Coordinates of C-alpha atoms in Angstrom, one line a residue:
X1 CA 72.3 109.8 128.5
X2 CA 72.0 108.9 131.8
X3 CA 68.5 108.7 132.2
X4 CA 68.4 106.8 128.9
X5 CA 71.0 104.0 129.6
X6 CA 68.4 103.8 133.3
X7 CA 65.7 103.1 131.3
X8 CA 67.1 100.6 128.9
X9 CA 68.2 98.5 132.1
X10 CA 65.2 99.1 133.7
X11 CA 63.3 97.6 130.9
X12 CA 65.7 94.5 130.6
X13 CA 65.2 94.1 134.6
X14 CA 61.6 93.9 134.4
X15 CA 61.5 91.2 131.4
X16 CA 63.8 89.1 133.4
X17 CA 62.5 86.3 134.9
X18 CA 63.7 85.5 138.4
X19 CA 66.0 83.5 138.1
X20 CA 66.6 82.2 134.3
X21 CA 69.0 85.3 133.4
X22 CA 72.6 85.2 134.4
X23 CA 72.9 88.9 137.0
X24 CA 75.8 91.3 137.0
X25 CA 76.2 93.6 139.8
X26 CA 78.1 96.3 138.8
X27 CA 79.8 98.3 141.8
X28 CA 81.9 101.8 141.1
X29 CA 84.2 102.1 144.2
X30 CA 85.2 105.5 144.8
X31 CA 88.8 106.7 145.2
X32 CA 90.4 107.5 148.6
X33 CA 92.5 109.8 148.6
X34 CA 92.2 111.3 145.4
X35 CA 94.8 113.0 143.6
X36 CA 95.1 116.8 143.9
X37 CA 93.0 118.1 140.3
X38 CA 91.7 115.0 139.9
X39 CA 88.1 113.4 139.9
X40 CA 85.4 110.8 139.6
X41 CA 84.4 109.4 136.4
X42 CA 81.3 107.4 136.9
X43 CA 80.8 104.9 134.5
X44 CA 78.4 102.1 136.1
X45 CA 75.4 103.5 134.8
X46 CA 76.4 103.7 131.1
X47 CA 78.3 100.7 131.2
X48 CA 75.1 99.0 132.6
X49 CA 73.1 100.4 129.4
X50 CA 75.3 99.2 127.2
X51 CA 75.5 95.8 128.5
X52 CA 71.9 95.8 128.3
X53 CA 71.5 96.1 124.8
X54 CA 73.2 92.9 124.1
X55 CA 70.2 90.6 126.1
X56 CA 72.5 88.2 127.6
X57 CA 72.7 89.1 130.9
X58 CA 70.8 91.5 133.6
X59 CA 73.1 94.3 134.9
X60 CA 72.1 95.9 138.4
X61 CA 74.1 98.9 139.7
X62 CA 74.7 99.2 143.0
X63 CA 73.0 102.3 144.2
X64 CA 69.6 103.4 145.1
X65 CA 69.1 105.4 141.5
X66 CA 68.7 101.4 140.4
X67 CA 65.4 100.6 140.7
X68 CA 66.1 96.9 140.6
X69 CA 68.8 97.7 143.8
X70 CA 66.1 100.0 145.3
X71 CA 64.1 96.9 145.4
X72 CA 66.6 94.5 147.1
X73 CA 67.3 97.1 149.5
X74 CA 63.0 97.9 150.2
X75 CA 62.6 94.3 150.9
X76 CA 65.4 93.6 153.0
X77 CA 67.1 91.3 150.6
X78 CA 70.3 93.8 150.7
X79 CA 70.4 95.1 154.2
X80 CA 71.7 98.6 154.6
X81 CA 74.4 98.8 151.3
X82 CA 76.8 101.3 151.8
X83 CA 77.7 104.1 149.3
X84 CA 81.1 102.8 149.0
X85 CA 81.1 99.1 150.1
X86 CA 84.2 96.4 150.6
X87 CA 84.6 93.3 149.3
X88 CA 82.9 91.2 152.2
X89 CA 79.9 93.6 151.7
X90 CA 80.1 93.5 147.8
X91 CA 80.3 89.4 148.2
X92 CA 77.3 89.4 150.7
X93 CA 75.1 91.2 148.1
X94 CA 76.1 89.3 145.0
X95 CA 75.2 86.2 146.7
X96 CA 72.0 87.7 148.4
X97 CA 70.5 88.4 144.5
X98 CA 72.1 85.3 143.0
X99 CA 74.5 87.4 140.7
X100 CA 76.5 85.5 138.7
X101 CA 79.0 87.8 137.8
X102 CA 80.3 91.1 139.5
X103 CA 81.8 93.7 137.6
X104 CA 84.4 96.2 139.9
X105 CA 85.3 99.9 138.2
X106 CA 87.5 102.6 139.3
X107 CA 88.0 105.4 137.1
X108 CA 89.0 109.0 137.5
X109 CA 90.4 111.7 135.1
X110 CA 92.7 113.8 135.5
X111 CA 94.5 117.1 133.7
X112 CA 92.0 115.9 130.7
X113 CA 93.2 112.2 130.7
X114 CA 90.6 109.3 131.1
X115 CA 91.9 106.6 133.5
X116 CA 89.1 103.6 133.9
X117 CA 89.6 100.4 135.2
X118 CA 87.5 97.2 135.6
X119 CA 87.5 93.8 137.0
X120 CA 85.6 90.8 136.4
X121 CA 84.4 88.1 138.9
X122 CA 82.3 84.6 138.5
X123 CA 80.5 82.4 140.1
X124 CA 81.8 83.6 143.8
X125 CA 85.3 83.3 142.7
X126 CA 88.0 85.8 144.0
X127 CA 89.9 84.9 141.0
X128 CA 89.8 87.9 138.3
X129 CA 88.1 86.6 134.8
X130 CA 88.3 89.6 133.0
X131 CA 89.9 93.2 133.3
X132 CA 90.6 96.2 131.8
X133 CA 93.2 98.6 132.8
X134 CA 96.9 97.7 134.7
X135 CA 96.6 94.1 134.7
X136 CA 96.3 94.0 130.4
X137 CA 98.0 97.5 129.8
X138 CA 101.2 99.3 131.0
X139 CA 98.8 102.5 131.4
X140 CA 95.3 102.6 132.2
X141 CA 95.2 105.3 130.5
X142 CA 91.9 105.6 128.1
X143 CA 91.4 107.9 124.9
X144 CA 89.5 110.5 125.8
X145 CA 87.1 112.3 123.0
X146 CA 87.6 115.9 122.2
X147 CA 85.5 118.7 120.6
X148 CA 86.9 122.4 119.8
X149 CA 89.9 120.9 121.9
X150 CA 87.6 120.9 125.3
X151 CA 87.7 116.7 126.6
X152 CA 83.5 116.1 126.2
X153 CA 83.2 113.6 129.3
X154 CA 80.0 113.2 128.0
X155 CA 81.2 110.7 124.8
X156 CA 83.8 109.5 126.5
X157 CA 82.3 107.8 129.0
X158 CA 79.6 106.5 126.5
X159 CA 82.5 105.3 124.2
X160 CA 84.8 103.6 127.6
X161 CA 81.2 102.1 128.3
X162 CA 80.3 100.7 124.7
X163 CA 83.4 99.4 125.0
X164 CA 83.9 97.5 127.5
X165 CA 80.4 96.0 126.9
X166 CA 81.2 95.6 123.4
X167 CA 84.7 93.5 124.9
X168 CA 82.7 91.3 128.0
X169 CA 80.0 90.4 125.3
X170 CA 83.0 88.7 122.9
X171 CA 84.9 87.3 126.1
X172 CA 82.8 86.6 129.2
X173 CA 79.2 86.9 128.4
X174 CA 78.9 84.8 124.8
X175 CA 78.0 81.6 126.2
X176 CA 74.7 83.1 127.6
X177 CA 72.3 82.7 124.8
X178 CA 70.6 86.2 124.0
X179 CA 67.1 86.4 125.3
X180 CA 64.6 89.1 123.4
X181 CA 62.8 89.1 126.6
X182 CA 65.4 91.3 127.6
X183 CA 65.4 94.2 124.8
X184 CA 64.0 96.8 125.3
X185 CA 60.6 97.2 123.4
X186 CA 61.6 101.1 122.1
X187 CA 64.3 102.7 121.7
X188 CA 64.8 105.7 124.1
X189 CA 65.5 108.8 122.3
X190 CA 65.9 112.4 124.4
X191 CA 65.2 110.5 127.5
X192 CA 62.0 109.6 126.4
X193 CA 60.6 106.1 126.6
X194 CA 58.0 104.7 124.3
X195 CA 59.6 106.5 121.0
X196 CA 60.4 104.0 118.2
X197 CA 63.9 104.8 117.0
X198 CA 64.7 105.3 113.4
X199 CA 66.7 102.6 111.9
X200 CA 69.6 103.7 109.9
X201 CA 69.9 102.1 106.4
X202 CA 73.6 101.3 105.5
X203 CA 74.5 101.2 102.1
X204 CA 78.2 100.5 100.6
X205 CA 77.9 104.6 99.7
X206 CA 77.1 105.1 103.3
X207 CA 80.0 103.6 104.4
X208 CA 82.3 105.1 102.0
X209 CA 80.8 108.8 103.4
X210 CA 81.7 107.6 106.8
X211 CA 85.2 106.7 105.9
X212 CA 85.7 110.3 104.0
X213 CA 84.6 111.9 107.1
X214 CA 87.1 109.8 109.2
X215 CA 90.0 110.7 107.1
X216 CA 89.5 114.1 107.3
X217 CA 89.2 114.3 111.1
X218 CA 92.5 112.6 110.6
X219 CA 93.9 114.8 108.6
X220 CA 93.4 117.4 110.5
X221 CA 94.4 116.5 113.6
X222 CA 91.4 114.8 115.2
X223 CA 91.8 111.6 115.4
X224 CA 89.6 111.1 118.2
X225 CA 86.7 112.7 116.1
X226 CA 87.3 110.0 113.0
X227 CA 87.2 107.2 115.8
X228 CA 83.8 108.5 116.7
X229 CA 82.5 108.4 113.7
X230 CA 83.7 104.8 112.5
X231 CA 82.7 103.2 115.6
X232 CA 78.9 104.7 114.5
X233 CA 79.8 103.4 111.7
X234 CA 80.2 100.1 112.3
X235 CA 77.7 99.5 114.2
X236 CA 75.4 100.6 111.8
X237 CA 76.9 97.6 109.6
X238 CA 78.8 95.1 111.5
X239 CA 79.4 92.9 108.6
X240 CA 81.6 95.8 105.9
X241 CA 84.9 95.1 107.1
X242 CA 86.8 98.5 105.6
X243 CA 85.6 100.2 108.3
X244 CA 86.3 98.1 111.0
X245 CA 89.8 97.5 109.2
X246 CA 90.5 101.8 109.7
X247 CA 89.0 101.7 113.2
X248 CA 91.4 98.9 114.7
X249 CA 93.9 100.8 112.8
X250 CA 93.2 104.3 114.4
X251 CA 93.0 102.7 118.0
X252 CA 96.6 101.4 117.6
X253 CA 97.7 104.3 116.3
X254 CA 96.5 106.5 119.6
X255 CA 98.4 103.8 121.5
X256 CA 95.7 102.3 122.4
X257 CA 96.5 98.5 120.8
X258 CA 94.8 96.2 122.8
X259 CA 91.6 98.1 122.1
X260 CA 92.4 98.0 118.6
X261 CA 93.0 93.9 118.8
X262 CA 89.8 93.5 120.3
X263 CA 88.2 95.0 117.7
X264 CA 90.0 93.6 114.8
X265 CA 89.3 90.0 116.1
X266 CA 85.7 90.6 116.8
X267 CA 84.9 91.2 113.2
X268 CA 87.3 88.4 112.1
X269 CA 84.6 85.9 114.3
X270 CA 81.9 87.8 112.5
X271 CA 83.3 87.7 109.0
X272 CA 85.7 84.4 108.0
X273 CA 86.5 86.3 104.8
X274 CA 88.2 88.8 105.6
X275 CA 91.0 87.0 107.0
X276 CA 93.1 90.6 106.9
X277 CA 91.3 91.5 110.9
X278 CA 93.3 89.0 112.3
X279 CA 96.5 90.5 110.8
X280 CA 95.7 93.6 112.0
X281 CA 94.7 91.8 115.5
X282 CA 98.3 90.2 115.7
X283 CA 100.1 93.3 114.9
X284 CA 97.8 95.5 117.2
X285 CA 98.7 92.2 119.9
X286 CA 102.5 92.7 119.5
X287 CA 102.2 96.5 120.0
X288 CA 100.7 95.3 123.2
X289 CA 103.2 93.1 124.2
X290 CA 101.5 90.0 123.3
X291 CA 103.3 88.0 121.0
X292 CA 101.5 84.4 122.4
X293 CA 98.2 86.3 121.2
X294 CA 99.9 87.4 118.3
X295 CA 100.9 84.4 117.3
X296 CA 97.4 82.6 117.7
X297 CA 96.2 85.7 115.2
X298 CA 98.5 84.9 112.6
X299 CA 97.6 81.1 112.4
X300 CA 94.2 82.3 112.5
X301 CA 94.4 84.3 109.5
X302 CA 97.2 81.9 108.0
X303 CA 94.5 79.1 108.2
X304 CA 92.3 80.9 106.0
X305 CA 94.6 82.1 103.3
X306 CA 96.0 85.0 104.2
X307 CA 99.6 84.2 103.1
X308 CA 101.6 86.8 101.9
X309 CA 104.5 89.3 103.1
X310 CA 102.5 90.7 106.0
X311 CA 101.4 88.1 107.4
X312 CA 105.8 86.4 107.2
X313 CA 106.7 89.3 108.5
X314 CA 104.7 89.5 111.4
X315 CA 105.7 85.8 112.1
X316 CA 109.5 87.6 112.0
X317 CA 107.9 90.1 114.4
X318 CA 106.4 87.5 116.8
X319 CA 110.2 85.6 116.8
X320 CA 112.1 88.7 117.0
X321 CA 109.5 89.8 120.3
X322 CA 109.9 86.3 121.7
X323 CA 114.3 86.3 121.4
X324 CA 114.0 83.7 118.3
X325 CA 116.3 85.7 116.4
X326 CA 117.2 82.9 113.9
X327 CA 113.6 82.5 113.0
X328 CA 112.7 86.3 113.0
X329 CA 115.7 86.6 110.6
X330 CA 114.0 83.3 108.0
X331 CA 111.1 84.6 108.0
X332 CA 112.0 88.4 107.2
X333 CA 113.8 87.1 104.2
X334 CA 111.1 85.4 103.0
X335 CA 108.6 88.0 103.7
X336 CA 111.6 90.9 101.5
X337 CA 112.0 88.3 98.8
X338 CA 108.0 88.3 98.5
X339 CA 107.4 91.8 98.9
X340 CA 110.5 92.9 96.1
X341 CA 109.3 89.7 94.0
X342 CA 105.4 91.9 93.5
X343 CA 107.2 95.0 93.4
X344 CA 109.1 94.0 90.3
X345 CA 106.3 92.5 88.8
X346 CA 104.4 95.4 89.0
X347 CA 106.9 97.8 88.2
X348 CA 106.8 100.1 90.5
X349 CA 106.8 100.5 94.5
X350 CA 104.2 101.1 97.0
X351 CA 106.5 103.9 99.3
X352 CA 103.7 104.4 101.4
X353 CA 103.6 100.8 102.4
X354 CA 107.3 100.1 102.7
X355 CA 107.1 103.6 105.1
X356 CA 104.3 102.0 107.5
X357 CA 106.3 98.5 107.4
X358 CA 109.0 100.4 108.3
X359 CA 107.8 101.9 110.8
X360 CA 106.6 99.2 112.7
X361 CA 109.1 97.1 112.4
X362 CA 111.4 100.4 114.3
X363 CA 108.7 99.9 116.8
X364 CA 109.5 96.3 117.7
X365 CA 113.1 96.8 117.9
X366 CA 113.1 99.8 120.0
X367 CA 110.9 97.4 122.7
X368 CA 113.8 94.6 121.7
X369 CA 116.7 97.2 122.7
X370 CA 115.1 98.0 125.8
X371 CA 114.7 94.4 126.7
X372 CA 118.4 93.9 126.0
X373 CA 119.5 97.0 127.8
X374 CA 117.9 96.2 131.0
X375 CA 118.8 92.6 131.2
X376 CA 122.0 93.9 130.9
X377 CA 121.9 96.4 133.3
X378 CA 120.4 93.9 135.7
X379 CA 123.1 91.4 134.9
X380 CA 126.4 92.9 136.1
X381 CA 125.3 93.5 139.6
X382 CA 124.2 89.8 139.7
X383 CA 127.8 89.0 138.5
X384 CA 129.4 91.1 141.4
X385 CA 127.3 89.4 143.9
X386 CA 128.3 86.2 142.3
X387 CA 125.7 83.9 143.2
X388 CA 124.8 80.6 140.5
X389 CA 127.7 82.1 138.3
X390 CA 127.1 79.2 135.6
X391 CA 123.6 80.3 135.6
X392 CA 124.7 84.2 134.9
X393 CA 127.6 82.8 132.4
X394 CA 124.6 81.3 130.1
X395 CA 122.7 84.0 130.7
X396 CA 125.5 86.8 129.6
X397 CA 126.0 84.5 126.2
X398 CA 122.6 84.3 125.6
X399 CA 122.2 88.3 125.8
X400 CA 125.0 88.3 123.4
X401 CA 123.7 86.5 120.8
X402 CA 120.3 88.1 121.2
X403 CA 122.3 91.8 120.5
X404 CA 124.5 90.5 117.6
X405 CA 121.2 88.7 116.4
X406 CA 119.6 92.1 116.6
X407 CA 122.0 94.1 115.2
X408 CA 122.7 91.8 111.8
X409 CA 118.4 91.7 111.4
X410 CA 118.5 95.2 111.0
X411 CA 120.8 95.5 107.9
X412 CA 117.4 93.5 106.6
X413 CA 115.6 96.8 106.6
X414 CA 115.6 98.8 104.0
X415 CA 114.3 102.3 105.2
X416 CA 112.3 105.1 103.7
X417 CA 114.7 108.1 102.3
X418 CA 113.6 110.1 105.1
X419 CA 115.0 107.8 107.3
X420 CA 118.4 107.0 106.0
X421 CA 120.1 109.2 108.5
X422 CA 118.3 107.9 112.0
X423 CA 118.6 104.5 110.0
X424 CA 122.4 104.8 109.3
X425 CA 122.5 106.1 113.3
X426 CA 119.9 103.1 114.6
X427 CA 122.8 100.3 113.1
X428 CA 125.6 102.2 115.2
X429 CA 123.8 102.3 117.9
X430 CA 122.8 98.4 118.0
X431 CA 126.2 97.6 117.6
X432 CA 127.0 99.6 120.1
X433 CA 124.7 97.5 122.3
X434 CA 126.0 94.2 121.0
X435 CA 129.5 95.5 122.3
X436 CA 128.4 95.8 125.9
X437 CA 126.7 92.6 125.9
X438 CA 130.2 91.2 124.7
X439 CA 131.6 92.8 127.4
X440 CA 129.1 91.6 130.3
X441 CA 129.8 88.7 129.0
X442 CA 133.8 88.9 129.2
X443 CA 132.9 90.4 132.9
X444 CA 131.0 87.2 133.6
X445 CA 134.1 85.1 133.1
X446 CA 136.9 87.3 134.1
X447 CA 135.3 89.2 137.5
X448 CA 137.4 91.9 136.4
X449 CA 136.3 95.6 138.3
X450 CA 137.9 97.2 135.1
X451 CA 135.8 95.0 132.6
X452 CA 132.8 95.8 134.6
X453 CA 133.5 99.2 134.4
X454 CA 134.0 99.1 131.2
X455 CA 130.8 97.5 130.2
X456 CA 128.7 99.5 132.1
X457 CA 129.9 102.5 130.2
X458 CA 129.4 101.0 126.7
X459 CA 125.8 99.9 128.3
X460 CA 125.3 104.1 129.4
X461 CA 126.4 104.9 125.9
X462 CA 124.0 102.7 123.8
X463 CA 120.9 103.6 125.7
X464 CA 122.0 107.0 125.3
X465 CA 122.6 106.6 121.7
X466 CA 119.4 104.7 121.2
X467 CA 117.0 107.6 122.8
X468 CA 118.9 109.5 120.5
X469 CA 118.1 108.1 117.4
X470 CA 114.7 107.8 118.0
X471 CA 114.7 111.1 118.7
X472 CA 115.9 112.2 115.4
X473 CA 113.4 109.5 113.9
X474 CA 110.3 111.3 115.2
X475 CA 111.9 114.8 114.1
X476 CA 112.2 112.8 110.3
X477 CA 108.6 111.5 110.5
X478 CA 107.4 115.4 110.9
X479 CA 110.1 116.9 108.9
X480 CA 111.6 114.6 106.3
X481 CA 115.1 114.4 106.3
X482 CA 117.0 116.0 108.2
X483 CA 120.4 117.7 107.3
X484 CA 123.1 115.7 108.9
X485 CA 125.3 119.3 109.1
X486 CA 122.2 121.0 110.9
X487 CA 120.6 124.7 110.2
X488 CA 119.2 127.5 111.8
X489 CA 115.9 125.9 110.2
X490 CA 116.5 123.2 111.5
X491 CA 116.9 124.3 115.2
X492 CA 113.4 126.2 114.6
X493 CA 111.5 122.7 113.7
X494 CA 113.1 121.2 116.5
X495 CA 111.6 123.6 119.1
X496 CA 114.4 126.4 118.9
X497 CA 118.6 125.4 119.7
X498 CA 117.9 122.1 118.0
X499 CA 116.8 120.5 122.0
X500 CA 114.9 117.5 120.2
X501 CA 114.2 116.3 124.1
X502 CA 111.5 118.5 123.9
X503 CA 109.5 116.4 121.6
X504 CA 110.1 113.3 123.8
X505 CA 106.1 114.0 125.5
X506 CA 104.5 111.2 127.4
X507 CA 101.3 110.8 127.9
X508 CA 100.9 110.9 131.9
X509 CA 100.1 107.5 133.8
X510 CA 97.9 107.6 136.2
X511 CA 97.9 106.4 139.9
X512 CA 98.1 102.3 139.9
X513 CA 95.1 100.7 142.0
X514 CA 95.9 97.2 143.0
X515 CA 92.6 94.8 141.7
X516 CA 90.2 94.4 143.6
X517 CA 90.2 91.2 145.6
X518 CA 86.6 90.3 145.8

């Protein structure tokens, strides 16, 4: 693969004209001080290939197994480049070739976690146009691609690497007109130059095969498999948009929504009817934090008729994530009202659908709650220190409202049965939120040690409450409901003495790099 994604940049380098193609030197700085059991994961050379394919621009590695570097380096162009250079020597050489662009990736892995990251300059600028990694994501964390339950680095660098070139084509490189002097002639298959590739033919039973296969990956556990196989898929047929649709899907589902957004709004460019991608793009967006994006989504698909309960209740998501609680509430109504008004007409209800709208709705809240909870615990220090108490007075009411906001929307919900327990334990546990916000706020008028105390109890015992809950939520989405009075089968689904902290897994985040300041 390696060899292959040389050659196809090798072949772009030499059709290149001198000057006429926009250059991206692409430099993969090594980790000091790596962590113990950890190690490189060198991407530059695949993500170069990649990048190659779409003829906009010329990527050079930096590195003397790039023929094109080799070159600057022979004739004295680059002078000396070290394995490892800074930024002064990085600058130096971008401006030596005329690059346009310089693209900065660290990435190791780590106990069988993928953890790339990438930065984007232009034009000379120190300022970062595009990333990937800690700047756009709580996590750099990446999926990584498993087969017989062994990480295959292999694929998973080819996938980080299609990615990312599949992302910087869409939003850095697409104003650079694509140039067929810069395709390769052949396709390189085995390694092999000079071999004409055969060209797959698509048809709508094609991509239904592909989509069977996906779902049963699924099914069975391997997500990661089925994501393989629909991003083959689509590029086999960039225009179908079910699979596209599945593939956003999956990526948000293995927390990986900004991904998922990126892909979902790709196709939406590509295909204007299908106005669903930029639904899916929105919700993928919030999931990410990103409810300005979001929001832009929505009108996007709003503006080309897709209006309907989805698309109102993701406008109730975008208010409830930006603290318009009044307008979250309007537009959940409206969105219930729709979505009971189809039911009825039909006769009958889509359970499967109310369960995923459900769900995701859960999802926003919990990120609400925590948003409450540690504005709140930030709050009554501020009060004791006292300073700009007007300030801290507006800000204690505002919390208030937000909490009582929050905890009236959620009577909106109705929830799945398996759900009616965590559901019934979720509404205590917002109102037991709302009632320390009511008493920060009573502490921000009185100055009373007692109230304080008091409040930061009630603040202990809803964030308690509220890991608690979704605690019991995840035990209902693997068991179904689960019997308020407890069992002895019960303790065994929950791991043995009913401890359900021992499903609370998180993935591990990896070491933080600071970007790059080139």
């Amino acid at each position: 693969m390696r060899l292959r994604a040389a050659l196809l940049v090798l072949f772009a380098s030499l059709a290149a004209s001198a000057l006429a193609v926009p250059r991206v030197l692409i430099i993969q700085q090594v980790y000091k001080g790596l962590p113990e059991g950890a190690a490189e994961l060198n991407l530059a050379a695949d993500l170069a290939g990649q990048i190659a394919k779409f003829a906009r621009v010329m990527p050079i590695v930096w590195g003397e197994s790039d023929a094109v570097f080799r070159s600057y380096v022979e004739d004295g162009t680059i002078k000396r480049p070290s394995e490892n250079p800074d930024t002064n020597e990085i600058r130096d050489a971008a401006k030596a070739i005329n690059a346009k662009y310089i693209i900065v990736i660290q990435a190791m892995r780590q106990d069988g976690i993928a953890y790339p990251k990438a930065w984007l300059y232009k034009d000379g600028s120190r300022r970062v146009a595009w990333s990937y990694g800690p700047d756009k994501q709580s996590s750099a964390q990446s999926m990584v691609i498993k087969i017989d339950g062994f990480v295959d680095w292999t694929s998973t660098i080819e996938s980080v690497a299609k990615t990312w070139a599949e992302m910087l084509d869409i939003e850095a490189f697409q104003s650079h007109p694509i140039d067929p002097n810069l395709k390769p002639p052949t396709e390189v298959i085995g390694g092999q130059p000079g071999e004409e590739a055969p060209v797959p033919v698509v048809d709508a039973t094609a991509g239904a095969e592909a989509l069977a296969e996906a779902e049963k990956f699924v099914s069975s556990g391997r997500a990661d498999m089925a994501i393989l196989v629909l991003r083959d898929a689509v590029d086999a047929d960039p225009y179908e948009p079910k699979r596209r649709l599945r593939l956003a899907e999956l990526l948000s589902q293995q927390g990986l929504p900004e991904l998922a957004a990126s892909e979902a709004r790709r196709g939406a460019e590509m295909m204007p009817d299908s106005p669903e991608l930029w639904l899916v793009a929105a919700k993928a967006e919030l999931l990410a934090g990103n409810s300005d994006q979001a929001h832009e989504d929505v009108n996007q698909a709003l503006a080309r008729g897709a209006d309907g309960p989805l698309a109102r209740r993701l406008i109730g998501d975008i208010h409830l994530m930006s603290g318009e609680l009044d307008k979250a509430a309007v537009a959940y109504e409206a969105s219930l009202a729709e979505s009971d008004d189809k039911i009825n007409k039909a006769g009958m209800e889509n359970d499967a659908d109310r369960a995923n709208g459900y769900a995701f709705a859960i999802q926003l809240f919990d990120q609400a709650s925590d948003s409450a909870a540690e504005d709140l615990k930030d709050l009554i220090p501020s009060i004791r220190l006292g300073n700009d108490m007007p300030a801290l007075q507006e800000r204690a009411k505002h919390l208030l409202r937000r909490s009582k906001a929050m905890a009236s929307m959620l009577s909106l919900l109705t929830p799945p049965k398996r759900h009616a327990r965590s559901h019934e334990q979720r509404d205590l546990a917002q109102k037991l939120l709302a009632q320390s916000a009511a008493e920060v706020a009573a502490y921000s008028q009185s100055r009373s040690n007692v109230m304080a105390t008091d409040a930061a109890i009630s603040l202990g015992e809803a964030v308690y409450a509220l890991k608690a809950v979704r605690q019991l939520h995840k035990l209902e989405r693997l068991y179904g409901d689960v019997n308020a009075e407890g069992s002895d089968k019960d303790d065994e689904r929950s791991g043995g003495g009913g401890n359900m902290d021992q499903l609370d897994s998180h993935p591990r985040n990896g070491s933080r790099l600071p970007a790059p300041s080139v």
